[in-house]
GROMACS .gro file of C-alpha atoms in nm:
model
  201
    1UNK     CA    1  15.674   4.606  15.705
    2UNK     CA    2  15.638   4.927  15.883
    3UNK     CA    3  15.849   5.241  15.882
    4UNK     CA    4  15.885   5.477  16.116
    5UNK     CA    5  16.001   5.811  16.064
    6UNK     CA    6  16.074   6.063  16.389
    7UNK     CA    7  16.234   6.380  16.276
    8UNK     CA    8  16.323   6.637  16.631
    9UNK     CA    9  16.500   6.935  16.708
   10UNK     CA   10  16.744   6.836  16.934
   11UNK     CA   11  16.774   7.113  17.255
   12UNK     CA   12  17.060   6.885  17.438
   13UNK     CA   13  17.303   6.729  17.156
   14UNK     CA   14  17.490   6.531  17.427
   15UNK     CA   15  17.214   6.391  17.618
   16UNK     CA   16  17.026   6.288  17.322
   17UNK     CA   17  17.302   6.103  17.216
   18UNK     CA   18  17.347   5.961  17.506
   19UNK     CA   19  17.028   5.859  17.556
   20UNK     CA   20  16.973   5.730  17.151
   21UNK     CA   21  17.221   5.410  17.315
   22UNK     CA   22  16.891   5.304  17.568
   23UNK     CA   23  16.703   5.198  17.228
   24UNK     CA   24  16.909   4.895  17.184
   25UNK     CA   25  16.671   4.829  17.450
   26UNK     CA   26  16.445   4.730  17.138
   27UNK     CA   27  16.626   4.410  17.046
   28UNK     CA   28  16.427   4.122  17.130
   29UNK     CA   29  16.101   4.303  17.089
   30UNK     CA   30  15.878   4.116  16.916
   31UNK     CA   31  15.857   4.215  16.533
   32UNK     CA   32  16.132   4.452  16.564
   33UNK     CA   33  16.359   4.467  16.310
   34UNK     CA   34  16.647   4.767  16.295
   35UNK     CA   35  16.678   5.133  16.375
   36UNK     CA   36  16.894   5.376  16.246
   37UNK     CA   37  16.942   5.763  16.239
   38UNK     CA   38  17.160   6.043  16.292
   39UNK     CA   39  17.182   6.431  16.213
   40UNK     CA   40  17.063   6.635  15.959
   41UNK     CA   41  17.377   6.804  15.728
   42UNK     CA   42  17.173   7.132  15.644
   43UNK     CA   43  17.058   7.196  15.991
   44UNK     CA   44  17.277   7.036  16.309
   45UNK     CA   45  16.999   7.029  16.538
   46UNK     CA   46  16.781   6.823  16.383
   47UNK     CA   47  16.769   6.448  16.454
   48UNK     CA   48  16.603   6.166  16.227
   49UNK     CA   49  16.513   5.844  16.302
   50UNK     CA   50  16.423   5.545  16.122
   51UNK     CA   51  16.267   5.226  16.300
   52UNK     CA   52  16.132   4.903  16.106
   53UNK     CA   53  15.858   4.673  16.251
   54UNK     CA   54  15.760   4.363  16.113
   55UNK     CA   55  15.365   4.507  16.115
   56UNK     CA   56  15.157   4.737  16.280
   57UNK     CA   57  15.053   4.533  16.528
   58UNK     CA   58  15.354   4.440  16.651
   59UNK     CA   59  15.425   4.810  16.672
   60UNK     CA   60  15.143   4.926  16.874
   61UNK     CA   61  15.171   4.636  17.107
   62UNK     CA   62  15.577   4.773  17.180
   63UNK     CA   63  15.436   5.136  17.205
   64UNK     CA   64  15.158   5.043  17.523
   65UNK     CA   65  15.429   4.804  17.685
   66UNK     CA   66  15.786   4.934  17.653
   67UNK     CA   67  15.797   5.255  17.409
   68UNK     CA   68  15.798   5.482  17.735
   69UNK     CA   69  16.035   5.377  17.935
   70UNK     CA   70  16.317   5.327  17.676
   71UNK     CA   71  16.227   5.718  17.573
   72UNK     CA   72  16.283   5.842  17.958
   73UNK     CA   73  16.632   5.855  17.877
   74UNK     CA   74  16.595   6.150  17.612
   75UNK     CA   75  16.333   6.316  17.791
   76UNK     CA   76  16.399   6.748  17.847
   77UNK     CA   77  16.688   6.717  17.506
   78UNK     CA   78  16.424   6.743  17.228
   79UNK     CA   79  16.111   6.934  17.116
   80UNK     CA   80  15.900   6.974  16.811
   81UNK     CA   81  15.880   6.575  16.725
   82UNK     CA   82  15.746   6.481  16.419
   83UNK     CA   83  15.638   6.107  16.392
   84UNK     CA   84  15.522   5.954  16.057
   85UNK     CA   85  15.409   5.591  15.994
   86UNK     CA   86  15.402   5.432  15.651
   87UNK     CA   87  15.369   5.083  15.491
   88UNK     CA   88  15.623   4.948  15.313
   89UNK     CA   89  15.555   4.924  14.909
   90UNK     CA   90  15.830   4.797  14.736
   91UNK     CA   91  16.230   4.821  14.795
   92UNK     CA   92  16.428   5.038  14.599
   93UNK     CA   93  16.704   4.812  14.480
   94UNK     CA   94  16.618   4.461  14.581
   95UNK     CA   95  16.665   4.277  14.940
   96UNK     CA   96  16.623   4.595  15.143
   97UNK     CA   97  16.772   4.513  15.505
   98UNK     CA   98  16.699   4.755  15.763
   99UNK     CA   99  17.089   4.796  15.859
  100UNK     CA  100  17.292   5.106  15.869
  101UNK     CA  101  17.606   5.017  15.997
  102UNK     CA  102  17.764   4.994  15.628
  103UNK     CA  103  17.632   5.329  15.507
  104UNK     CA  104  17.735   5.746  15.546
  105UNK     CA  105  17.408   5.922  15.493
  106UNK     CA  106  17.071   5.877  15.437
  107UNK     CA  107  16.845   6.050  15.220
  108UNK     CA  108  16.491   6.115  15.305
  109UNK     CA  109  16.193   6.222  15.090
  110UNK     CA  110  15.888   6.308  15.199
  111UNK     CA  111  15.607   6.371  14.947
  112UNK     CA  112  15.248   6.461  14.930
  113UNK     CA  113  15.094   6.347  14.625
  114UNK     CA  114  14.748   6.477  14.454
  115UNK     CA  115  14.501   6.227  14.479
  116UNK     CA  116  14.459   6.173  14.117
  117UNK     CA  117  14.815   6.158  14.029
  118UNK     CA  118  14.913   5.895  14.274
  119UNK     CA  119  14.918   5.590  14.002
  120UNK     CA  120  15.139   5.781  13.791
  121UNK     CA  121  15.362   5.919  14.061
  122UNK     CA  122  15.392   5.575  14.235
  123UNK     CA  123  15.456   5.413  13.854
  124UNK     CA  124  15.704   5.671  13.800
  125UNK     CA  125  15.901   5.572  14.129
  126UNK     CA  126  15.904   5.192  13.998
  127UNK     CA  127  15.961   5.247  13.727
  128UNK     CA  128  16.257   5.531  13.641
  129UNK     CA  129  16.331   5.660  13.978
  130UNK     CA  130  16.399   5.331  14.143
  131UNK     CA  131  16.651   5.181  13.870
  132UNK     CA  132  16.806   5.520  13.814
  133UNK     CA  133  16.921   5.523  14.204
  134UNK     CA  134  16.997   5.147  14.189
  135UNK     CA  135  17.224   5.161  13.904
  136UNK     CA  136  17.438   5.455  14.106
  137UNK     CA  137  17.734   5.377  14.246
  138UNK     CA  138  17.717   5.438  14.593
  139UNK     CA  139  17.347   5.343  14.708
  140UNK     CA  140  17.333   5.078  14.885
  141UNK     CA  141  16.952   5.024  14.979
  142UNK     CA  142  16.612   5.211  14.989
  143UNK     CA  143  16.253   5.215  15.073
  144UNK     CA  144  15.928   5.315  14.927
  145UNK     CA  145  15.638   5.350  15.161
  146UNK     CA  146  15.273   5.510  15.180
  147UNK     CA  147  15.080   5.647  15.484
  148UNK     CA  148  14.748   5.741  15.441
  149UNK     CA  149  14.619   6.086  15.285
  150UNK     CA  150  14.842   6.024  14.986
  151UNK     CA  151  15.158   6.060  15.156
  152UNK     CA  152  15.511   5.897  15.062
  153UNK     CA  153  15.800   5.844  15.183
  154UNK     CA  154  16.139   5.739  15.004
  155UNK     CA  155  16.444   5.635  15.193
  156UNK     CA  156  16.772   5.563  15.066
  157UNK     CA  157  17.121   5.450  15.227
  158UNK     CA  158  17.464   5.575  15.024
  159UNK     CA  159  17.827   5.460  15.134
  160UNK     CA  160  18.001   5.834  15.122
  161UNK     CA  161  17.786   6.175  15.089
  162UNK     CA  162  17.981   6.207  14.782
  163UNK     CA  163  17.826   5.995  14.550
  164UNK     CA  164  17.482   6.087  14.675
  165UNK     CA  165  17.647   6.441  14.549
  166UNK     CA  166  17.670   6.286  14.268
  167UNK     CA  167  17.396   6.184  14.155
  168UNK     CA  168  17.168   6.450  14.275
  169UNK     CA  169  17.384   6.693  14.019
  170UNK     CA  170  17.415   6.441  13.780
  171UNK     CA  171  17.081   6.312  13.746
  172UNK     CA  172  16.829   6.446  13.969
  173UNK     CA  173  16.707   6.762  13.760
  174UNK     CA  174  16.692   6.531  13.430
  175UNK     CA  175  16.458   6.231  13.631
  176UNK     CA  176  16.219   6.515  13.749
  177UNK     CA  177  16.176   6.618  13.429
  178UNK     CA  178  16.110   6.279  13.272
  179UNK     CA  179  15.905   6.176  13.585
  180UNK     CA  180  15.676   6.515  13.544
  181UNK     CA  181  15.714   6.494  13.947
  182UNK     CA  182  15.575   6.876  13.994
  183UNK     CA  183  15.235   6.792  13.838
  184UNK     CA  184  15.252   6.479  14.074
  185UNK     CA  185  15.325   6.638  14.375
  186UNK     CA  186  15.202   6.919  14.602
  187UNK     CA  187  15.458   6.897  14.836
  188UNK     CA  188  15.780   6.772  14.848
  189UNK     CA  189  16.035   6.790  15.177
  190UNK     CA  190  16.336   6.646  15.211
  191UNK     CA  191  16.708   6.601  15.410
  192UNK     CA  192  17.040   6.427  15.411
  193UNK     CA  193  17.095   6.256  15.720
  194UNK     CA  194  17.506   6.162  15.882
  195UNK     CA  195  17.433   5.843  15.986
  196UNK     CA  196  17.535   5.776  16.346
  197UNK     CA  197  17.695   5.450  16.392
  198UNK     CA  198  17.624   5.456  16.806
  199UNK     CA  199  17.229   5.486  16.678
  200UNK     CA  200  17.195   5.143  16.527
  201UNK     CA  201  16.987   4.862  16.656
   0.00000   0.00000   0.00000
């Protein structure tokens, strides 16, 4: 599976919402499989997206047919885009569905990982990282991936903002500790998205 991850500042907050309803446009693409986004909490005009193809292929072959005219709706009420592409690795917490209609916020991670520390680092996720956010009450769903150039990406769904409160005071600072994630990591960027339920697809 492939994820896509756009991240925009938004110029026009009305028309982009407005024109964020043309995607459901993308059902009955071919290898399409969900979208989902909504606003950042720290900075209000910032928008994230996440889209989930079946495989790259199929993803290309939407972007030279149909990609452009379902984005002419939005076009003149963003700037600064920022589109990354990864493959999926492995789900964090089984069965991951590409749905969004059940959950509150999102949170997004976005790491770069040295080159000789990506074993460990991608070990580390499977291993502690993955059943500590499981076993929280609140998270529904998630998503490891890798793009190329040792880049990662971790996405994960929570019912209320709350509990992903939570656990980032309650067990965040302990798990990067455990993990050793600075020696892993050379860069590490991140937000906490308010899931818009118009967004779906």
């Amino acid at each position: 599976m492939l994820v896509k991850w756009i991240r925009c500042t938004v110029v026009d907050r009305r028309g982009f919402a407005r024109g964020q309803r043309k995607w459901a446009g993308l059902l009955g693409e071919p290898g399409f499989r969900g979208q989902g986004g909504g606003w950042s909490r720290a900075r209000p005009d910032v928008a994230h997206l996440f889209a989930f193809w079946e495989s790259r292929a199929l993803y290309d072959s939407f972007m030279a047919r149909s990609h452009d005219r379902l984005a002419a709706a939005q076009s003149g009420t963003y700037k600064d885009t920022r589109v990354r592409l990864f493959e999926h690795r492995f789900d964090v917490k089984v069965g991951f569905r590409p749905v969004f209609s059940d959950a509150d916020v999102a949170r997004v991670a976005h790491c770069r990982v040295r080159e000789e520390r990506v074993d460990h680092f991608t070990l580390m996720q499977e291993k502690v990282w993955n059943p500590a956010m499981a076993g929280s009450p609140g998270m529904l769903r998630g998503v490891f991936g890798e793009a190329p150039g040792n880049e990662f990406l971790v996405l994960s769904l929570w019912d209320s903002a709350a509990e992903h409160g939570k656990y980032r005071q309650e067990r965040v600072e302990r798990l990067a500790l455990r993990t050793q994630i600075e020696a892993d990591v050379s860069g590490l960027a991140g937000d906490v998205v308010a899931l818009e339920p118009t967004w779906s697809v």
